[in-house]
CSV table of C-alpha atoms and ligand atoms in Angstrom, one decimal:
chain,number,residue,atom,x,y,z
A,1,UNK,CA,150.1,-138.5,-29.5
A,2,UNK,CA,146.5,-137.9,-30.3
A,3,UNK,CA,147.7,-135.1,-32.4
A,4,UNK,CA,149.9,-137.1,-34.2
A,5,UNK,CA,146.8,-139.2,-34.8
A,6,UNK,CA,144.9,-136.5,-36.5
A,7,UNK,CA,147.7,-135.4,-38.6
A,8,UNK,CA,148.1,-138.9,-40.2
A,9,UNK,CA,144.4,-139.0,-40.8
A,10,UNK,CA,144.7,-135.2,-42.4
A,11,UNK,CA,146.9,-136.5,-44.7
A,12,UNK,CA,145.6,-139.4,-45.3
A,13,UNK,CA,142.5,-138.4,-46.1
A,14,UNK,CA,143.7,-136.1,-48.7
A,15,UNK,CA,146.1,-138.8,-50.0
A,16,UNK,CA,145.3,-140.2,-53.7
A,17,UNK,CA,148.3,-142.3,-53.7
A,18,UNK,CA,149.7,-143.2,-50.8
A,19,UNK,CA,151.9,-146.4,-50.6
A,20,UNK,CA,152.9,-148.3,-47.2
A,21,UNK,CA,156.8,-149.8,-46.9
A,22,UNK,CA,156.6,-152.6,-44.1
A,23,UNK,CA,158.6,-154.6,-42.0
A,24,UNK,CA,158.9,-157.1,-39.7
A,25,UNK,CA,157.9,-155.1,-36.9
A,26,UNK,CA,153.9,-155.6,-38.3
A,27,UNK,CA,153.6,-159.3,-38.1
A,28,UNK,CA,155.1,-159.2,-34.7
A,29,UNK,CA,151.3,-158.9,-33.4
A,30,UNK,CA,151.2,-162.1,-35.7
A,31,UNK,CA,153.6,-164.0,-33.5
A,32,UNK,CA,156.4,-163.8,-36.0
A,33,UNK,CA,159.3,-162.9,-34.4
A,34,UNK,CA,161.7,-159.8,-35.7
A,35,UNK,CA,165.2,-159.9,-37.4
A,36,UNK,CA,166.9,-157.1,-34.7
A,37,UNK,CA,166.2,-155.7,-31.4
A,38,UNK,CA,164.9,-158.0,-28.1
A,39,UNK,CA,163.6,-161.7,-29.5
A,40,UNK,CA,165.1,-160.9,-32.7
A,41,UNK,CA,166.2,-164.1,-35.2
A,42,UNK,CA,169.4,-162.3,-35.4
A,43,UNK,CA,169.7,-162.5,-31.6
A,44,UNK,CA,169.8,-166.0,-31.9
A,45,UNK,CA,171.8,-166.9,-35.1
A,46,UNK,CA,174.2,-165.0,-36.9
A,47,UNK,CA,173.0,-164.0,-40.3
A,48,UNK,CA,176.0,-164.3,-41.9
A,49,UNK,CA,175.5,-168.1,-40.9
A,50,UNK,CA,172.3,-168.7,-41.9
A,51,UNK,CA,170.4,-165.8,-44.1
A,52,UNK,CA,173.6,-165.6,-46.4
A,53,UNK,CA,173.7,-167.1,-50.0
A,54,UNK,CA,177.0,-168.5,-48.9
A,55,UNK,CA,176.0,-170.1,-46.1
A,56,UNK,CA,173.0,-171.4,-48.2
A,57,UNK,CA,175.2,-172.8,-50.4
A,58,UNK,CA,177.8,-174.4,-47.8
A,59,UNK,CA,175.1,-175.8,-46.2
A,60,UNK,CA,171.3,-176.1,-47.2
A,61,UNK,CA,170.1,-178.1,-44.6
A,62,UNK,CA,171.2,-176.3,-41.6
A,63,UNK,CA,169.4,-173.1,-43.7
A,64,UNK,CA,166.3,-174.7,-44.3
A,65,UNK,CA,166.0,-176.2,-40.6
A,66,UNK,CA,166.7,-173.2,-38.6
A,67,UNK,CA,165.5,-170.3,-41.2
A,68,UNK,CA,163.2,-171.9,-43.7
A,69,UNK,CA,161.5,-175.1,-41.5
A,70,UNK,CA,161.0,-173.5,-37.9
A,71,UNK,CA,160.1,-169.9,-39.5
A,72,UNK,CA,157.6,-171.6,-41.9
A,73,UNK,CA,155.9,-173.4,-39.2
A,74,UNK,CA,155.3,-170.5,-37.4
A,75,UNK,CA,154.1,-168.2,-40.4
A,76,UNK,CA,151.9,-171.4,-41.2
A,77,UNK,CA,150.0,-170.4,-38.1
A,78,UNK,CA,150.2,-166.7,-38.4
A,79,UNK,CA,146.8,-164.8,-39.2
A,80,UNK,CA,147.3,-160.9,-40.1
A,81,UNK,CA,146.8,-158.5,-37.3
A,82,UNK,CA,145.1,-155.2,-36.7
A,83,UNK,CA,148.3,-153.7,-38.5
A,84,UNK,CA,148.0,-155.7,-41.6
A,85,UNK,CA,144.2,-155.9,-41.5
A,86,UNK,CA,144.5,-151.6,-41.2
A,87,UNK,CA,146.3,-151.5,-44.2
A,88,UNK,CA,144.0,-153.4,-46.3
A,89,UNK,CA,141.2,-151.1,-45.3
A,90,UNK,CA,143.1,-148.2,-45.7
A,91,UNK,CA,143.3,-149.7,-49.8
A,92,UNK,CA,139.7,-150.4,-49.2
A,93,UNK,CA,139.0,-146.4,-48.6
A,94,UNK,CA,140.8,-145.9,-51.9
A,95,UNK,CA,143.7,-144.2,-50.3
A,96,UNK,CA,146.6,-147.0,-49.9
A,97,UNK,CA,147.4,-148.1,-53.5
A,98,UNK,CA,150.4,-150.3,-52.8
A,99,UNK,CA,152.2,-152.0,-50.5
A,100,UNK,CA,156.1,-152.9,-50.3
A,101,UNK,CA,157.2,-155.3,-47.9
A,102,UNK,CA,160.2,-156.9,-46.7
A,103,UNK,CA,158.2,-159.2,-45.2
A,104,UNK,CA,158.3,-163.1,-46.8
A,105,UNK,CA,154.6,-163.8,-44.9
A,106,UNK,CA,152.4,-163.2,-46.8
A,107,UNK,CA,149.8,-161.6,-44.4
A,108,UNK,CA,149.7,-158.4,-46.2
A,109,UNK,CA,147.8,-160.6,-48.7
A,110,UNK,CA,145.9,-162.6,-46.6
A,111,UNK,CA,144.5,-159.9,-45.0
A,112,UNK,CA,143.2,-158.1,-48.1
A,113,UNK,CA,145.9,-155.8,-50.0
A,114,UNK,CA,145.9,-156.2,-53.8
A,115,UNK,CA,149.1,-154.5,-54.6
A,116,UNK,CA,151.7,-156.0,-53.1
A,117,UNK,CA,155.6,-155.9,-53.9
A,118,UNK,CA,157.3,-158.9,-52.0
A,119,UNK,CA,160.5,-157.0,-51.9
A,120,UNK,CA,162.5,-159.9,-50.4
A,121,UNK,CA,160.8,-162.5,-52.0
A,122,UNK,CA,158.4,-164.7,-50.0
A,123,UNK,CA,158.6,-168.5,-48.4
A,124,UNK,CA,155.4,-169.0,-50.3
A,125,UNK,CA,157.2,-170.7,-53.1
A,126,UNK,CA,160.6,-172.6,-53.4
A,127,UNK,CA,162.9,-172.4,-56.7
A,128,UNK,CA,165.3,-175.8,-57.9
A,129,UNK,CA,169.3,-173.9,-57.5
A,130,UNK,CA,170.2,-176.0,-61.0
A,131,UNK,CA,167.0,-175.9,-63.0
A,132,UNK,CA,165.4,-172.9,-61.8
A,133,UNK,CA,161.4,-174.4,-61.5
A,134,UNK,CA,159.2,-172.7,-59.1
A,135,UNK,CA,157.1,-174.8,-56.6
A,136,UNK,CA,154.4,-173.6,-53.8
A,137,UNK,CA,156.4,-174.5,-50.3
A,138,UNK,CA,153.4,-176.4,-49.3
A,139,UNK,CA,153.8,-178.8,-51.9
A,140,UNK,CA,157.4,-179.4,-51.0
A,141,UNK,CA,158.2,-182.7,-48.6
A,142,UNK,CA,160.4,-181.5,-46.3
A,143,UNK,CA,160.8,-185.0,-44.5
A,144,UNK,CA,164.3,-184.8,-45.5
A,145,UNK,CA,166.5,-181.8,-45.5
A,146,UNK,CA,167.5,-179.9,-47.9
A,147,UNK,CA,164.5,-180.8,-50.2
A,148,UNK,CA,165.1,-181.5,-53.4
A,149,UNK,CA,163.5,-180.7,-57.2
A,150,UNK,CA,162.5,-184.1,-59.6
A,151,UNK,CA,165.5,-182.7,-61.5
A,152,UNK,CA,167.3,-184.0,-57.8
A,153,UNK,CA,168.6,-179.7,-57.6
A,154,UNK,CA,168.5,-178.4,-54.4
A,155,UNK,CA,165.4,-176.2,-53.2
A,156,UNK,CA,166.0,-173.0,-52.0
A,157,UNK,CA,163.2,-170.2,-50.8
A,158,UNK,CA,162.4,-167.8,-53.6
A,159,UNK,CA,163.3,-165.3,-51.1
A,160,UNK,CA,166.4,-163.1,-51.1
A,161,UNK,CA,169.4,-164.0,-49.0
A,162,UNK,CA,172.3,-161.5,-47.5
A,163,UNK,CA,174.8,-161.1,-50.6
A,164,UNK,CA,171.6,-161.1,-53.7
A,165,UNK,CA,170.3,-159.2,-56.0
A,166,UNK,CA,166.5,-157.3,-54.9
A,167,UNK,CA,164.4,-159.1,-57.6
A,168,UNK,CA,164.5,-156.7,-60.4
A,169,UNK,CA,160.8,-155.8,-61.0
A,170,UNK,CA,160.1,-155.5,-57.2
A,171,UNK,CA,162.9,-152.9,-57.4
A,172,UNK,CA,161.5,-150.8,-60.3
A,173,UNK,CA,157.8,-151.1,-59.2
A,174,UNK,CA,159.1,-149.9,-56.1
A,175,UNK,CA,161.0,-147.0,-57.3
A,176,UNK,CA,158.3,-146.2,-59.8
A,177,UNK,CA,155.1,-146.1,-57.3
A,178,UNK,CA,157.5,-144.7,-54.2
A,179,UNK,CA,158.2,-142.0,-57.1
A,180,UNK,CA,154.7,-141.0,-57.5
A,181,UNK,CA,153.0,-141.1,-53.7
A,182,UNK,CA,151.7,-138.7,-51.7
A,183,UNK,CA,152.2,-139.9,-48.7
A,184,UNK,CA,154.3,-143.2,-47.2
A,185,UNK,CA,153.5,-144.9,-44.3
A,186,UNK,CA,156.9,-146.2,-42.9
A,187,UNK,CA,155.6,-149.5,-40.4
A,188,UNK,CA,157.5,-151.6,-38.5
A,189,UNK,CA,161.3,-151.4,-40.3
A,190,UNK,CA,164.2,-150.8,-38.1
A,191,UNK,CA,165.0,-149.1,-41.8
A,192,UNK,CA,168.7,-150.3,-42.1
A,193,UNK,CA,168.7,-152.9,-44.2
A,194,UNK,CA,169.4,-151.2,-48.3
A,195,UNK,CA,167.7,-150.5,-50.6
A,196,UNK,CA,164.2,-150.9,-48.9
A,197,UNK,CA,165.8,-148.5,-46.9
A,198,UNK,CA,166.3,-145.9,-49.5
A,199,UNK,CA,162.3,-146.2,-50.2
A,200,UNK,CA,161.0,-143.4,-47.6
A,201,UNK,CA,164.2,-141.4,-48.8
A,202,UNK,CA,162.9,-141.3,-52.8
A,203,UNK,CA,159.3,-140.6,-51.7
A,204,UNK,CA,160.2,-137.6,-49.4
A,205,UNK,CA,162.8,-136.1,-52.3
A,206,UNK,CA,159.4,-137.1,-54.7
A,207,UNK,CA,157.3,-134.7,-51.9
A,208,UNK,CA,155.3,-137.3,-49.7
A,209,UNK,CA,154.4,-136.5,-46.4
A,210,UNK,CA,157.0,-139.8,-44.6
A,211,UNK,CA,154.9,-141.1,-41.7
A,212,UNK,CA,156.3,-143.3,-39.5
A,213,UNK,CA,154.9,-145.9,-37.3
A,214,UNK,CA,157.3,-147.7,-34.9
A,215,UNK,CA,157.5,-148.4,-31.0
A,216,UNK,CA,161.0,-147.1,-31.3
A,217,UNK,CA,163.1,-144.1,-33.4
A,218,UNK,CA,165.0,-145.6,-36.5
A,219,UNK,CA,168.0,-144.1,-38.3
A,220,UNK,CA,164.8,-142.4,-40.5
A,221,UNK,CA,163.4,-140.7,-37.5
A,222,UNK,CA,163.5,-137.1,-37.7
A,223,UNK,CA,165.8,-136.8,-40.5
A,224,UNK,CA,163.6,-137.7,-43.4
A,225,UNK,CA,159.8,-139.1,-41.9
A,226,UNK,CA,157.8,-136.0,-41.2
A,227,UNK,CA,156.8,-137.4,-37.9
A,228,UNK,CA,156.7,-140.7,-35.9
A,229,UNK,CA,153.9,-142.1,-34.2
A,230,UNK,CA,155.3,-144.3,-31.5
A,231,UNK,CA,153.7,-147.6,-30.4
A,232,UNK,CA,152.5,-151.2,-32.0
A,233,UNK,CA,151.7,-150.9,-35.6
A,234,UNK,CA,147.8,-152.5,-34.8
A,235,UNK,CA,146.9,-150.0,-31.5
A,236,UNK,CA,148.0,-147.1,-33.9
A,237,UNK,CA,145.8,-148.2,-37.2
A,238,UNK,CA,143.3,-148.8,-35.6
A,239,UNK,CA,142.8,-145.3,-34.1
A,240,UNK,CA,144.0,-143.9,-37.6
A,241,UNK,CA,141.3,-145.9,-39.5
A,242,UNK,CA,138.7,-144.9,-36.6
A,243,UNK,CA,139.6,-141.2,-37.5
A,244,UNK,CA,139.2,-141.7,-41.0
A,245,UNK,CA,136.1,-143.5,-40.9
A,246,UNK,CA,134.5,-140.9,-38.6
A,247,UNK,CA,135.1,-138.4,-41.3
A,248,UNK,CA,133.6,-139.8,-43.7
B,301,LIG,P1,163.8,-155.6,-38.0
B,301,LIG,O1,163.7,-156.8,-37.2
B,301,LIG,O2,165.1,-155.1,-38.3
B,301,LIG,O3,163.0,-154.4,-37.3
B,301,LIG,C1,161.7,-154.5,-36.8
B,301,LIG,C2,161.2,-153.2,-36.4
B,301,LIG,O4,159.9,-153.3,-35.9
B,301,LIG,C3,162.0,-152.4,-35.3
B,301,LIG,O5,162.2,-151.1,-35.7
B,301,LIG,C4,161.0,-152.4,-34.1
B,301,LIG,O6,161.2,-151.3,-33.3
B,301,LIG,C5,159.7,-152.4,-34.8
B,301,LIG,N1,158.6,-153.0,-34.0
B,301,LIG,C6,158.6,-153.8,-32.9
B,301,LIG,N2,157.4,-154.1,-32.5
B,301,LIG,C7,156.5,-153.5,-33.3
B,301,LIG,C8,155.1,-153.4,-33.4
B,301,LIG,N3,154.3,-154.1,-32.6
B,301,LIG,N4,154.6,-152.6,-34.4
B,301,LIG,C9,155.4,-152.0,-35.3
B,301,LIG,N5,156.7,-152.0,-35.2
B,301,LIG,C10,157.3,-152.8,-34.3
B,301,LIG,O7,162.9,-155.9,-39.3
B,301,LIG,P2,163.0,-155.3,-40.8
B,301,LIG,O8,163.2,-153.8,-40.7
B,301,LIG,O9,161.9,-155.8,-41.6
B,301,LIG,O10,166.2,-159.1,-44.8
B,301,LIG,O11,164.4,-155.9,-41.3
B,301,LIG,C11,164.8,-155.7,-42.6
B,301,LIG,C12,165.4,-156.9,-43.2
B,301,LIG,O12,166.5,-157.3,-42.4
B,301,LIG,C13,164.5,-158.1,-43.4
B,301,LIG,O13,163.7,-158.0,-44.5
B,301,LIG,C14,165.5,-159.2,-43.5
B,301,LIG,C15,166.5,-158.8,-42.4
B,301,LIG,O14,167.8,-159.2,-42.4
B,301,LIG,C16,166.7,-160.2,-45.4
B,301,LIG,O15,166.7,-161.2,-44.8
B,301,LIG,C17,167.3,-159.9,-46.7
């Protein structure tokens, strides 16, 4: 493991571009519970039910109280962790340049990262399904569900539901700065989900060093991340920005 340690701070340290992909698995320290695996959303509810446009459509309110009300209230209380707070001072150190997330948070933010792609949207900010106008979430009055726009449309997340379209400029800035790193930092993704997916695969075919930091193996494990450091996304950058910091 320590070893592992070292050669993520190797790299690191002679990164000039590196970029992070992150997933759910790094607000977990947050208190924000995963899609898959033990405690998962999709333990709970089927996502075909609830995270699909369909669904959305069929029925808005049971989306927005089970996916959109109780998650909110929970990331409402969320503060970024050791993991998040380890990627902002890894951009800090000059080394991390962007950030892609299929988180809809908002901690990588919070915590201090300036470039970050919200590559499934975010719950930050609702949009009207017949006129299109954005408003901040916290603004919305969600006494009475689904919410609605002055324009009486119904408000959905500006997030992207099962069956959509990845926003196109989150897709190209991803492609483009994946493109062009040095090395990736693969945290917290069970990786299955396309195209986020498809991210770690473009920067090791561009010829990044693919690290990956996970508790568990993912389809990416050993077949395109160089290595994986197993454990909790905070314990493990912390001891990578401890290494890097002692070096300099
Ligand atoms: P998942 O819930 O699929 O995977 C979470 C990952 O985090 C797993 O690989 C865990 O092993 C790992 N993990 C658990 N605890 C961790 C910790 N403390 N530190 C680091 N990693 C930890 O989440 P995503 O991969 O983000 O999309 O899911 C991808 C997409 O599927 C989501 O963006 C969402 C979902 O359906 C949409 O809704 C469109």
């Amino acid at each position: 493991m320590d070893h592992l340690i070292q050669r993520a701070v190797k790299h690191l340290a002679a990164a000039q571009n590196a970029v992070a992909l992150t997933g759910a698995g790094i607000s977990i320290e947050s208190g924000i519970p995963p899609f898959r695996g033990k405690g998962g959303l999709w333990e709970k509810f089927d996502p075909m039910e609830i995270a699909h446009i369909d669904a959305l459509i069929r029925d808005p309110a049971r989306v927005w109280k089970i996916l959109v009300k109780d998650l909110k209230d929970i990331i409402d209380r969320a503060a970024p962790n050791d993991g998040h707070k380890g990627l902002a001072r890894l951009e800090k150190l000059g080394i991390l340049k962007t950030v892609i997330t299929q988180n809809i948070d908002g901690l990588h933010q919070m915590a201090g990262n300036t470039d970050v792609i919200e590559f499934h949207g975010t719950f930050a900010w609702q949009r009207c399904m017949k006129c299109d106008r954005r408003i901040e979430t916290r603004k919305v009055d969600a006494s009475v569900l689904p919410p609605r726009c002055g324009c009486s449309g119904i408000l959905r997340p500006d997030a992207v539901f099962f069956g959509e379209m990845i926003p196109p400029v989150a897709l190209w800035r991803s492609q483009e700065v994946t493109a062009r790193c040095d090395v990736m930092l693969v945290v917290g993704t069970s990786a299955v989900v396309q195209p986020a997916a498809s991210m770690p695969i473009l920067a090791k075919q561009a010829g990044a060093v693919v690290i990956e930091i996970n508790p568990e193996p993912t389809p990416l494990t050993g077949v395109v991340c160089d290595f994986l450091i197993l454990g909790d996304a905070g314990a493990i950058m912390n001891r990578i920005i401890s290494g890097l910091e002692a070096q300099r």
